[in-house]
XYZ file of C-alpha atoms in Angstrom:
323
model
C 4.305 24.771 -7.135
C 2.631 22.477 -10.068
C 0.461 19.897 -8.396
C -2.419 17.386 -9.829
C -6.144 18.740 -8.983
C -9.371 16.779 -9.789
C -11.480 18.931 -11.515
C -15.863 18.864 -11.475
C -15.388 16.496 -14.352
C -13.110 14.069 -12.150
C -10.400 14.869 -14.510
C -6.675 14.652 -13.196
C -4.895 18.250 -14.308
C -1.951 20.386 -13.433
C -2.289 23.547 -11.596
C -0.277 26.032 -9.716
C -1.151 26.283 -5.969
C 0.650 27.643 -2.634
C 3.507 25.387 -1.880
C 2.788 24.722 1.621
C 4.350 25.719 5.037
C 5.690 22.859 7.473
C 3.635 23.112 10.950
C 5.322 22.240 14.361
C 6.785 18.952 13.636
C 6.539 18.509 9.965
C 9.055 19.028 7.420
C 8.839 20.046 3.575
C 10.194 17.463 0.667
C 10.821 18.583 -2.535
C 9.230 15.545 -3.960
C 11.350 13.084 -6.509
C 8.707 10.475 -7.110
C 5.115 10.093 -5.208
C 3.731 6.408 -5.384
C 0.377 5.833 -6.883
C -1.954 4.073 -4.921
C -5.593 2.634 -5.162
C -6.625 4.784 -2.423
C -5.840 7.893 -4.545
C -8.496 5.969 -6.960
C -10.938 6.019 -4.514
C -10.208 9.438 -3.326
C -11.232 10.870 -6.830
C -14.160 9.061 -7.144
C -15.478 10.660 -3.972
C -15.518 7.553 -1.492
C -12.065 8.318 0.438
C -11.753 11.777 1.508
C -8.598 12.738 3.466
C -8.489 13.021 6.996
C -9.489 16.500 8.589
C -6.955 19.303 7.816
C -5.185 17.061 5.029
C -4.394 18.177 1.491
C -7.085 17.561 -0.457
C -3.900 16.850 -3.206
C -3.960 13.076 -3.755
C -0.441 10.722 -2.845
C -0.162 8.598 -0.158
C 3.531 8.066 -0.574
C 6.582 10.058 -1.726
C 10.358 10.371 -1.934
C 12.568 13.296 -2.102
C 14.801 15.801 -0.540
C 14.763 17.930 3.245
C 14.381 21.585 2.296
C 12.475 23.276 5.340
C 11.780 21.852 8.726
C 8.948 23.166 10.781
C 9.162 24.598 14.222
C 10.200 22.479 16.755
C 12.126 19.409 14.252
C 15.953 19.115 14.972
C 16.165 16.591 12.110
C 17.149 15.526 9.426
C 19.096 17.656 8.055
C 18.657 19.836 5.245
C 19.140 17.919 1.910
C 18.936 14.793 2.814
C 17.317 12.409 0.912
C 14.011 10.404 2.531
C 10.882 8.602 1.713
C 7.640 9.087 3.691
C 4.182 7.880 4.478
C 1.792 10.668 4.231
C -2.028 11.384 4.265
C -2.452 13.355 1.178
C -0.464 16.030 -0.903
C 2.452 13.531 -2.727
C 0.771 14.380 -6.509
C 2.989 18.012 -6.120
C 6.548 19.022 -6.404
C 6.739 20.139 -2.652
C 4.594 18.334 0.248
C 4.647 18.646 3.918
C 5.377 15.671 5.763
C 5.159 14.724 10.141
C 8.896 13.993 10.864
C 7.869 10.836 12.848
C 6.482 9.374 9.316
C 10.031 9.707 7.790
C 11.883 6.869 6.299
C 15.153 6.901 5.476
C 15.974 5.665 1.845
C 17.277 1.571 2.511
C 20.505 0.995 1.010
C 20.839 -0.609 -2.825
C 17.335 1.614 -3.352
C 17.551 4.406 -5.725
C 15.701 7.685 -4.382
C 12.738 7.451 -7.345
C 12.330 3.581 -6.252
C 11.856 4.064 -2.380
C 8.922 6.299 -3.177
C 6.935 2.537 -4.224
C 7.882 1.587 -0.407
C 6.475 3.312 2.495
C 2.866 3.320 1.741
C 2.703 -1.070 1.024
C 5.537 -1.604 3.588
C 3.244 0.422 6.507
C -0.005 -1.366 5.461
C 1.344 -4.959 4.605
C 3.829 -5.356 8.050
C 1.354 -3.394 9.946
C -1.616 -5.777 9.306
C -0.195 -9.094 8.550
C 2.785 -8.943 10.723
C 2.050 -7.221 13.819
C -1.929 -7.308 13.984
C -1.904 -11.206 12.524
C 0.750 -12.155 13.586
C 2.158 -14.344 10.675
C 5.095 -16.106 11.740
C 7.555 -18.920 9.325
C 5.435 -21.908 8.401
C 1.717 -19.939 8.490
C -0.023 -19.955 5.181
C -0.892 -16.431 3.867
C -3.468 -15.851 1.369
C -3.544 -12.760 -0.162
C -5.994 -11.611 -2.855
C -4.766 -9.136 -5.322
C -1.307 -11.054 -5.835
C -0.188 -8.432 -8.443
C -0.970 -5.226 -6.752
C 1.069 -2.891 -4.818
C 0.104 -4.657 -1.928
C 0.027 -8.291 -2.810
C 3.721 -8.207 -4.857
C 5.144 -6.528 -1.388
C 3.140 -8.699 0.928
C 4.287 -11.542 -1.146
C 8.075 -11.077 -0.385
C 7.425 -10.180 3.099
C 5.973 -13.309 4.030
C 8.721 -15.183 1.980
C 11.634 -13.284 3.915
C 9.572 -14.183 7.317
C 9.874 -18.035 6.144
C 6.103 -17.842 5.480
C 4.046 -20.355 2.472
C 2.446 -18.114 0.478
C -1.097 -18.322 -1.540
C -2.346 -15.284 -4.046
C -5.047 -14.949 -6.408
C -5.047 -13.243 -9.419
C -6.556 -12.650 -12.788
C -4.496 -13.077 -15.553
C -1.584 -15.777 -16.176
C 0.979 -12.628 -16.562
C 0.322 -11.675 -13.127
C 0.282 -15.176 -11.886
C 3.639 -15.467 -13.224
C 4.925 -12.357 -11.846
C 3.809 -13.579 -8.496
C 5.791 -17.203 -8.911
C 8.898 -15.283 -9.733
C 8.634 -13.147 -6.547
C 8.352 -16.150 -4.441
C 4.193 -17.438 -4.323
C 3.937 -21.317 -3.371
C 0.170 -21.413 -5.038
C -1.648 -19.082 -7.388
C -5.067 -19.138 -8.039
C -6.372 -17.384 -10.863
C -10.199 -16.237 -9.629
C -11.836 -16.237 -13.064
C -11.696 -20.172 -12.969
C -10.477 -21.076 -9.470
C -12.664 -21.212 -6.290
C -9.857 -20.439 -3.720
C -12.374 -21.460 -0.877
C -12.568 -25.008 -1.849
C -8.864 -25.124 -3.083
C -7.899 -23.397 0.080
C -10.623 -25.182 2.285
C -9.568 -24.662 5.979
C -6.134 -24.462 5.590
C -4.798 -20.432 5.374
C -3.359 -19.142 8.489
C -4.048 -15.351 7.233
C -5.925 -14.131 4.343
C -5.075 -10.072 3.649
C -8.043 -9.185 1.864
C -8.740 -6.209 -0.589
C -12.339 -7.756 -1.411
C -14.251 -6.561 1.484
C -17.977 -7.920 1.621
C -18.246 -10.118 -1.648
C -15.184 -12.413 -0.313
C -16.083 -12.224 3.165
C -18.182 -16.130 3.578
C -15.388 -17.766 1.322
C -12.830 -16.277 3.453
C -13.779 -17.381 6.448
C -14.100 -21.422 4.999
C -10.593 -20.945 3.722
C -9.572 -20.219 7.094
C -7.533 -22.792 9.126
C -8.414 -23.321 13.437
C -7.177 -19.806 14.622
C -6.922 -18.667 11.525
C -7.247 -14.447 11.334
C -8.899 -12.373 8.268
C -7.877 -9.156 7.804
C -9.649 -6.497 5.338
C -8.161 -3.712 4.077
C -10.267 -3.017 1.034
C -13.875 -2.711 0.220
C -13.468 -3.665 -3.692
C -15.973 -6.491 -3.504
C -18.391 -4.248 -1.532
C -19.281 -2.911 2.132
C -21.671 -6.091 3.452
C -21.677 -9.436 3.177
C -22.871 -12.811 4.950
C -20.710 -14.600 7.183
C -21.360 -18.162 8.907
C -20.761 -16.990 12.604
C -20.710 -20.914 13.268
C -17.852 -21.518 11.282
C -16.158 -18.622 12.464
C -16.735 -19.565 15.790
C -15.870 -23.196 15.485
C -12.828 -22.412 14.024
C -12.042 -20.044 17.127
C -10.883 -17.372 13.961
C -10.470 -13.868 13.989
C -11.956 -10.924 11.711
C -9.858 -7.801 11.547
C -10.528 -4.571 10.284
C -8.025 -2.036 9.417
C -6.114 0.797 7.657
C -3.211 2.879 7.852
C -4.270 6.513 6.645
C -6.979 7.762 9.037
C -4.832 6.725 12.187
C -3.776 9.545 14.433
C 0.195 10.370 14.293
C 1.424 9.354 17.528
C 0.650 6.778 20.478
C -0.210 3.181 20.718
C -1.160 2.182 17.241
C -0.314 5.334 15.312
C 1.122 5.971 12.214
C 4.376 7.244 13.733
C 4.768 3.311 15.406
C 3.903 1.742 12.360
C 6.791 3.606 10.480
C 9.380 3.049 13.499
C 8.805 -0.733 13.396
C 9.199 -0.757 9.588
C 12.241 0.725 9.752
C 13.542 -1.436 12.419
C 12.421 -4.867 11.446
C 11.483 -4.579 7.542
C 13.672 -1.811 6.145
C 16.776 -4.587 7.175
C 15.275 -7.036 4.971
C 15.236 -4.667 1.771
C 18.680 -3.949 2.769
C 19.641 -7.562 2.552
C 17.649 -7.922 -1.190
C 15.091 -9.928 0.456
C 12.003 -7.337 -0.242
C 12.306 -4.920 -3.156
C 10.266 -1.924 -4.981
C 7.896 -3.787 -7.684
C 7.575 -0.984 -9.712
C 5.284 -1.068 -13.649
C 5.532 2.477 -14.802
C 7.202 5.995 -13.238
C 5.597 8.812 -15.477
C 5.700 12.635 -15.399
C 3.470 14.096 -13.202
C 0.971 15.282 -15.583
C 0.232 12.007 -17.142
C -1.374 11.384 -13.709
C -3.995 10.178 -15.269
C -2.448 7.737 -17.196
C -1.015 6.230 -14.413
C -4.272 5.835 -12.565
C -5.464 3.998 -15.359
C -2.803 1.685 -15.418
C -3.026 0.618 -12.068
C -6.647 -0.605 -12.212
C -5.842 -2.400 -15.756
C -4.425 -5.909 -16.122
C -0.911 -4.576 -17.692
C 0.030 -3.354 -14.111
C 2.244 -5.355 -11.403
C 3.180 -3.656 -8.386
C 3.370 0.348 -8.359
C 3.410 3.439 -10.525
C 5.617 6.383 -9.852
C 4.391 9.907 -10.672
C 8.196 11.860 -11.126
C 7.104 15.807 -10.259
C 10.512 17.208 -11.007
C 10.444 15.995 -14.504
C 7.885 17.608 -16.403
């Protein structure tokens, strides 16, 4: 199968390798459309290997059709058409997938489109939802308003009856984020969202990491709860344990990718309760894909590039089958 390698230069290129095998309790896609993702960044730069005995192929998230199931998977049946959370390998015409990570494809959601879902859905309801706890009314802050992330996390919280607060760095994203639903944007070049946020945000979901990590905390409300999913801001940074203390406020670290498959807290009970409490909400047109770009697979590149630039708003698709 054609699949994207890095090569010593850190280049993205095309290259035949073994289409793989599904183990006990995996099952093989023919992947439509694999979803782009800042980890996948990361990845090639060296600072997010996969998990142990993943695919060192980048692509976090795919869609696509059944064609093999593993030993020991009843279902689905051959052919039919899902979208999945994975740990590596979506950048390929063919990747193995477990079966408890399968999604099916939400009605009014085209097959290419659902591949921009299961990565944000797992990591925004996952952390803001059922770790914070955001409930109708809360304020959510959410830095990054016109990622992946932030344009999904954005109509989550509006579907849960939520206010909603983003920041983000150009006026075309800003805009893109009123349109989807956010009650305040703040655009960081010229805004301080700690002191026009000052004690008042019920959740922050924070990309920044260590260079956000004091401001966060003083936009937090009493019981407020921080939770960091990204480092882009760097690893360390000060906090005032007063404050944090006095405010009786919570700091939460998390991700999605390195969790184990199955048990309290795994990736396979993330995916069940997006499926039964988000995946409803897409079907009623309350949550859709935000999608910039779907380009062949080997303008992989490309499409790396153009999520870390200021054109991009929500996801970009990498399409396998059609180059």
């Amino acid at each position: 199968m054609r699949a994207i390698v890095v090569d010593e230069k850190k280049n993205l290129v095309v290259e035949e390798v073994p289409t793989p095998t599904p183990a006990p309790g995996e099952v093989l896609i023919r992947v439509a459309a694999a979803g782009i993702n800042r980890g996948d960044v990361m990845q090639r730069q060296g600072l997010y290997p996969p998990p142990p005995g993943i695919s060192d192929i980048m692509g976090l998230e795919i869609s696509g059709t059944v064609v093999a199931l593993g030993p020991g998977v009843d279902g689905p049946a051959l052919g039919h058409e899902v979208c999945a959370l994975i740990a590596g390998g979506g950048y390929a015409e063919y990747a193995v997938v477990p079966a408890s990570q399968l999604l099916p494809v939400p009605a009014g959601v085209t097959l290419i489109d659902s591949a921009a879902l299961p990565e944000v859905a797992s990591t925004v309801w996952s952390t803001i939802v059922t770790d914070a706890g955001l409930q109708a009314g809360d304020l959510l802050l959410v830095h990054g308003g016109g990622s992946g992330i932030g344009t999904h996390a954005i109509q989550v919280a509006k579907a849960l009856g939520a206010r909603v607060a983003v920041t983000v760095g150009s006026e075309a994203k800003a805009q893109r984020c009123r349109d989807l639903g956010a009650d305040i944007v703040l655009n960081y070049r010229d805004q301080d969202f700690a002191a026009e946020l000052a004690g008042q945000v019920d959740v922050i979901l924070d990309i920044m990491g260590g260079s956000y990590l004091s401001r966060n905390i003083d936009a937090l409300a009493v019981g407020g709860r921080l939770v960091i999913i990204g480092m882009q801001g760097g690893f360390t940074g000060e906090a005032n344990v007063g404050a944090l203390i006095g405010k009786r406020a919570r700091i939460i670290g998390l991700n999605v990718r390195n969790r184990q498959l199955t048990g309290p807290g795994s990736k396979a009970e993330i995916v069940a309760a997006v499926a039964t409490d988000e995946w409803p909400l897409i079907e009623q047109g309350l949550i859709r894909p935000i999608i910039s770009a779907k380009l062949p697979l080997a303008d992989a590149d490309e499409g790396q590039a153009l999520l870390e630039s200021k054109d991009s708003v929500g996801k970009v698709l990498l399409l396998p089958q059609s180059s």
